[in-house]
Tab-separated table of C-alpha atoms in Angstrom:
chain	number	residue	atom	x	y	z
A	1	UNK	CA	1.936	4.326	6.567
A	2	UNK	CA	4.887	6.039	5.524
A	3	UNK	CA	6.960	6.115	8.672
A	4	UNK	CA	5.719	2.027	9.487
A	5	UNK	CA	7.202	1.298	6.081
A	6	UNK	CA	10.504	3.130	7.150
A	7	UNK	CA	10.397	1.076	10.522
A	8	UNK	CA	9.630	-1.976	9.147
A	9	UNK	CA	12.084	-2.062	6.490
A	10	UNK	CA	14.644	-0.162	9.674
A	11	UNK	CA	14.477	-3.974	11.461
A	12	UNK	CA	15.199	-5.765	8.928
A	13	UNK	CA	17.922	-3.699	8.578
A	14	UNK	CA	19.165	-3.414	11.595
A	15	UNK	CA	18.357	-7.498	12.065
A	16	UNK	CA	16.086	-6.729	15.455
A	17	UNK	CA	12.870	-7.908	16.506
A	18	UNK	CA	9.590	-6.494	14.255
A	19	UNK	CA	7.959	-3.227	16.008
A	20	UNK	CA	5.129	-3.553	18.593
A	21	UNK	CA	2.772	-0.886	18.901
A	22	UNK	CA	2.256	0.944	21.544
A	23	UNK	CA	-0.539	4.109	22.806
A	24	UNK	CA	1.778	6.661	21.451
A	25	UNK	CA	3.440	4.752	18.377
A	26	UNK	CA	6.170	1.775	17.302
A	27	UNK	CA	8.617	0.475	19.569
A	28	UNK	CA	11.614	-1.334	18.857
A	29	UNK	CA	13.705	-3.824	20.833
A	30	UNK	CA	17.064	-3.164	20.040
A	31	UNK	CA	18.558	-4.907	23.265
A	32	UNK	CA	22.336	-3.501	22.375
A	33	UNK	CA	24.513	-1.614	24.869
A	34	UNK	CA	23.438	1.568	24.627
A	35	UNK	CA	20.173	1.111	22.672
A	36	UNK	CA	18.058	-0.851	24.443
A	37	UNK	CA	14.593	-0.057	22.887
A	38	UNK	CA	13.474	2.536	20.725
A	39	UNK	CA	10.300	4.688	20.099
A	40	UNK	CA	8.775	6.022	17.503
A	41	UNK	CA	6.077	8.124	17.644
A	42	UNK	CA	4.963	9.449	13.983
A	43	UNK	CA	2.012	12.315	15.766
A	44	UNK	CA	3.556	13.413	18.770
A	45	UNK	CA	1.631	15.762	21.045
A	46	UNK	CA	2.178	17.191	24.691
A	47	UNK	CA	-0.352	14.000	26.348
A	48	UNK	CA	1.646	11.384	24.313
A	49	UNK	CA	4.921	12.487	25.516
A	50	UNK	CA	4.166	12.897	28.812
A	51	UNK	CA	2.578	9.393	29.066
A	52	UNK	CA	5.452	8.143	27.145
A	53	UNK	CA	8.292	9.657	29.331
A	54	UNK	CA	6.269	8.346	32.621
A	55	UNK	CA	5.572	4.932	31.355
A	56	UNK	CA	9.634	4.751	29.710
A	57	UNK	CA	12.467	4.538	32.451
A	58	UNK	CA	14.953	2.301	30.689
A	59	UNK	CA	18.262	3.457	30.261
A	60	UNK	CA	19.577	3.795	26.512
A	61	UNK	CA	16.272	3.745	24.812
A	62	UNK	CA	16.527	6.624	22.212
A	63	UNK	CA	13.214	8.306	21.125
A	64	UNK	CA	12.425	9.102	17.360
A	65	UNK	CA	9.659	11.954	17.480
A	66	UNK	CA	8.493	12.906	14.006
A	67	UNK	CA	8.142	16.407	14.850
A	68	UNK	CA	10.812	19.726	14.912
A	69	UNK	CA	12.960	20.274	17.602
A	70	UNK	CA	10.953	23.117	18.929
A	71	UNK	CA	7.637	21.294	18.782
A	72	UNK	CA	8.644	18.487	21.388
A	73	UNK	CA	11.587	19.665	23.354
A	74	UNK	CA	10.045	21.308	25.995
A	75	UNK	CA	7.869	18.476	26.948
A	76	UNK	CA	11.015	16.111	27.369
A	77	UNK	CA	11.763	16.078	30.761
A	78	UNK	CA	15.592	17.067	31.768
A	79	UNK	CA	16.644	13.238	32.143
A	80	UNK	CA	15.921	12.757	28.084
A	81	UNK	CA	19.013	14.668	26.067
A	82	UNK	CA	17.652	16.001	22.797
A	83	UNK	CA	19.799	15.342	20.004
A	84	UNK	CA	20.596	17.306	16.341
A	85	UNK	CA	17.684	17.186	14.524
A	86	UNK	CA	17.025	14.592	11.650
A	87	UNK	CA	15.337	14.932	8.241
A	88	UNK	CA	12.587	11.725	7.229
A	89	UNK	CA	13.086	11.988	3.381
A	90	UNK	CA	11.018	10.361	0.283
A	91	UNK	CA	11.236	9.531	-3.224
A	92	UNK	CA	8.670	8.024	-5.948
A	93	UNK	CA	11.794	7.879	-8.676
A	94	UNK	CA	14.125	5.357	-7.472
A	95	UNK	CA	17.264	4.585	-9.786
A	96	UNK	CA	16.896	1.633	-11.982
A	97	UNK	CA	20.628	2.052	-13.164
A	98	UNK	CA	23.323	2.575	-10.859
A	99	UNK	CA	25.484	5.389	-11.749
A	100	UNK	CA	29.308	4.426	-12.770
A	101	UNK	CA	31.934	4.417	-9.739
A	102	UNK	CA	34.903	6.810	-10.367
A	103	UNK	CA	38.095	5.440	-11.654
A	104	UNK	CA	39.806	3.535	-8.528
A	105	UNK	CA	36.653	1.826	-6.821
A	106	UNK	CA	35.516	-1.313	-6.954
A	107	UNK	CA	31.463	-1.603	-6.670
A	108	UNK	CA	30.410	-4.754	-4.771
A	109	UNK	CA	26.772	-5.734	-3.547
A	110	UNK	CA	25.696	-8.177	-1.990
A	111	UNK	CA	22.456	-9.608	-0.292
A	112	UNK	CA	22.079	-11.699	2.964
A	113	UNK	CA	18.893	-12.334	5.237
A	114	UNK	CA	17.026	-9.448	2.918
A	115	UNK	CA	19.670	-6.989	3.561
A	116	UNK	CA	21.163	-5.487	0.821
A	117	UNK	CA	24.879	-4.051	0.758
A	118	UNK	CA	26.694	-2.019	-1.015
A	119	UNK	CA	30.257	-0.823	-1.430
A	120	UNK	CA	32.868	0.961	-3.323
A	121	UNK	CA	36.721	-0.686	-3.024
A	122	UNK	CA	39.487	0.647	-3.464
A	123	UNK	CA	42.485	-1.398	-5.345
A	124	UNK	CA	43.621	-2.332	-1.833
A	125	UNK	CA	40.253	-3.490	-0.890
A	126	UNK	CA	39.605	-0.516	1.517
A	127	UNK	CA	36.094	0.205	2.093
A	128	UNK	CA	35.687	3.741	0.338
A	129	UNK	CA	32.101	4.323	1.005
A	130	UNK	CA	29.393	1.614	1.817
A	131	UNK	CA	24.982	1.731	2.686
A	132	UNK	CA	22.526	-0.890	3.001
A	133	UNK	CA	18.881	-1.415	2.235
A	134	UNK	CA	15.819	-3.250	2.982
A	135	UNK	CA	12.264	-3.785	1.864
A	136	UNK	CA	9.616	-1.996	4.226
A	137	UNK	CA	6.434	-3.221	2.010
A	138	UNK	CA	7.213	-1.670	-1.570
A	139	UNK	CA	9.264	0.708	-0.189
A	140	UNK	CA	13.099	0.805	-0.104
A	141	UNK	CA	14.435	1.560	3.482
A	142	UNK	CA	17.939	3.239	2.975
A	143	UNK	CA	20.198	2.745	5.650
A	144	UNK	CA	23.829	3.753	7.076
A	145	UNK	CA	25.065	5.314	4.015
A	146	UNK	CA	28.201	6.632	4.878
A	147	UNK	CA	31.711	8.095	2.911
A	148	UNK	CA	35.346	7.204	4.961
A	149	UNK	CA	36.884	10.746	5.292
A	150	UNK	CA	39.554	10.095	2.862
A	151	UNK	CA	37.302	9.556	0.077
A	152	UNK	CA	34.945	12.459	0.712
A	153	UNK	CA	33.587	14.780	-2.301
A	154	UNK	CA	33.859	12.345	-5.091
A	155	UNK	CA	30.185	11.534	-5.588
A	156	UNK	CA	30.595	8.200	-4.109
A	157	UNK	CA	27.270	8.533	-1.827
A	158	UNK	CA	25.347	9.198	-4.807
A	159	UNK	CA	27.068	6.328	-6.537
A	160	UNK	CA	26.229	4.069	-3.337
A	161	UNK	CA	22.673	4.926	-3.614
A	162	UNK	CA	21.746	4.601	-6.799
A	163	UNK	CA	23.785	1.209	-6.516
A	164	UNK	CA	21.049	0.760	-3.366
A	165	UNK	CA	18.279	1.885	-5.056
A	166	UNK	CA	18.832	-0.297	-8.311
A	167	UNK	CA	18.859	-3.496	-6.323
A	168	UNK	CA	15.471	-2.555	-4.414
A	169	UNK	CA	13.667	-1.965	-7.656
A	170	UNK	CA	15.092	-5.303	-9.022
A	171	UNK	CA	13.438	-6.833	-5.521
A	172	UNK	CA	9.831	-4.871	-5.973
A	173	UNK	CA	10.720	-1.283	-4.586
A	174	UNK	CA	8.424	1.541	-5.876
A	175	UNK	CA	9.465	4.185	-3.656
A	176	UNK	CA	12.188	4.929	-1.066
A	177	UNK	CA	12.351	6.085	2.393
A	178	UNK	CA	15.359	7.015	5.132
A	179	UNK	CA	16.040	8.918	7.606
A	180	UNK	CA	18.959	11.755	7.353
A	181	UNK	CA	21.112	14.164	9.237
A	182	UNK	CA	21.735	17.594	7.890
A	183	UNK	CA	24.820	17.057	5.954
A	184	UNK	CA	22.579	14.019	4.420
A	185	UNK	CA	19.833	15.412	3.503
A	186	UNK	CA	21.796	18.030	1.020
A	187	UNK	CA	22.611	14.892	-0.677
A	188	UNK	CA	19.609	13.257	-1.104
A	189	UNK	CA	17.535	16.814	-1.941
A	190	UNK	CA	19.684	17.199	-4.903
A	191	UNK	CA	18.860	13.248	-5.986
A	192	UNK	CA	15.403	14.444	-6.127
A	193	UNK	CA	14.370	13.279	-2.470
A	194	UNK	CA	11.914	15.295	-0.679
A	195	UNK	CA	11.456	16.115	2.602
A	196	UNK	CA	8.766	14.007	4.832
A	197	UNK	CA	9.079	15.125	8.255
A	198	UNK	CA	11.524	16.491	10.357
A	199	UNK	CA	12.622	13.617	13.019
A	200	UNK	CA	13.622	14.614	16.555
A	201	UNK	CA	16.156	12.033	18.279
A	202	UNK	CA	16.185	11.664	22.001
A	203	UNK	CA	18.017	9.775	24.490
A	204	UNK	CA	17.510	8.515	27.999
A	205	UNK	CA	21.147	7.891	29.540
């Protein structure tokens, strides 16, 4: 249920068709250059992957295997590139306050179509560091958090999420989900996230 809630709430999102299941998992329309269709497959094992890499011959779908590196990569054929591995993260505490922005930024949040977004300004109106959530169920599906390099190492993530996080309990949110690389999920272990699964990204070119 877990990784449906972080898909669900991942098209909203990401405004794209809702998932349709498939044999091995989820699958996503994306229909963008470059990510055409995605799959996610929250039990992969050696059968599912190889009927999922026989049946799947579109170029740019990206697969999202909820496994290590090590336990799927060798039943990828060559033509899928594996990428950096990716860190499915949890939390039963979300923030009901939003911590205070540093002196020089501008919170702003806004909502739209059930997407919620938030940024920090500068006094030039210069996007300092933005993210955006959606509802998968009761859970809060964080999404594209991200600093601009100029404005690195001031604790504007955390401020960003907890700014995220405060506007998904005020819409129902009793727990949060995302998906993180390995700079991110630093971050979110020391806001008290834990770790769900490891995610493995692949990518048919």
């Amino acid at each position: 249920m877990t990784v449906e809630a972080w898909v669900d709430g991942w098209v909203v999102s990401r405004n794209t068709p809702k998932p349709v299941r498939e044999p091995w998992g989820l699958r996503v329309d994306v229909g963008r250059p470059g990510h055409q269709a995605r799959h996610i497959v929250h039990s992969p094992t050696p059968e599912l992957l190889r009927r999922l890499t026989t049946a799947v011959t579109t170029p740019g779908t990206w697969l999202k295997l909820c496994a290590p590196v090590e336990a799927v990569a060798p039943y990828l054929p060559p033509a899928w590139a594996v990428k950096e591995q990716e860190y499915m993260m949890t939390t039963a505490s979300l923030s009901r306050v939003p911590r205070r922005a540093p002196d020089g930024y501008t919170p702003v949040v806004t909502t739209r179509a059930g997407v919620t977004v938030a940024r920090l300004l500068t006094a030039t109106g210069e996007v300092a560091a933005r993210g955006q959530v959606a509802l998968g169920g009761t859970m809060a599906v964080i999404d594209q958090v991200e600093t601009a390099v100029g404005h690195r190492r001031r604790g504007l993530g955390t401020v960003v999420i907890t700014m995220l996080t405060s506007a998904a309990v005020a819409q129902g949110a009793h727990a949060g989900i995302l998906v993180a690389t390995r700079d991110g999920q630093a971050l979110y272990s020391s806001l008290g996230w834990t770790l769900h699964t490891p995610v493995t990204p692949a990518y048919l070119g």
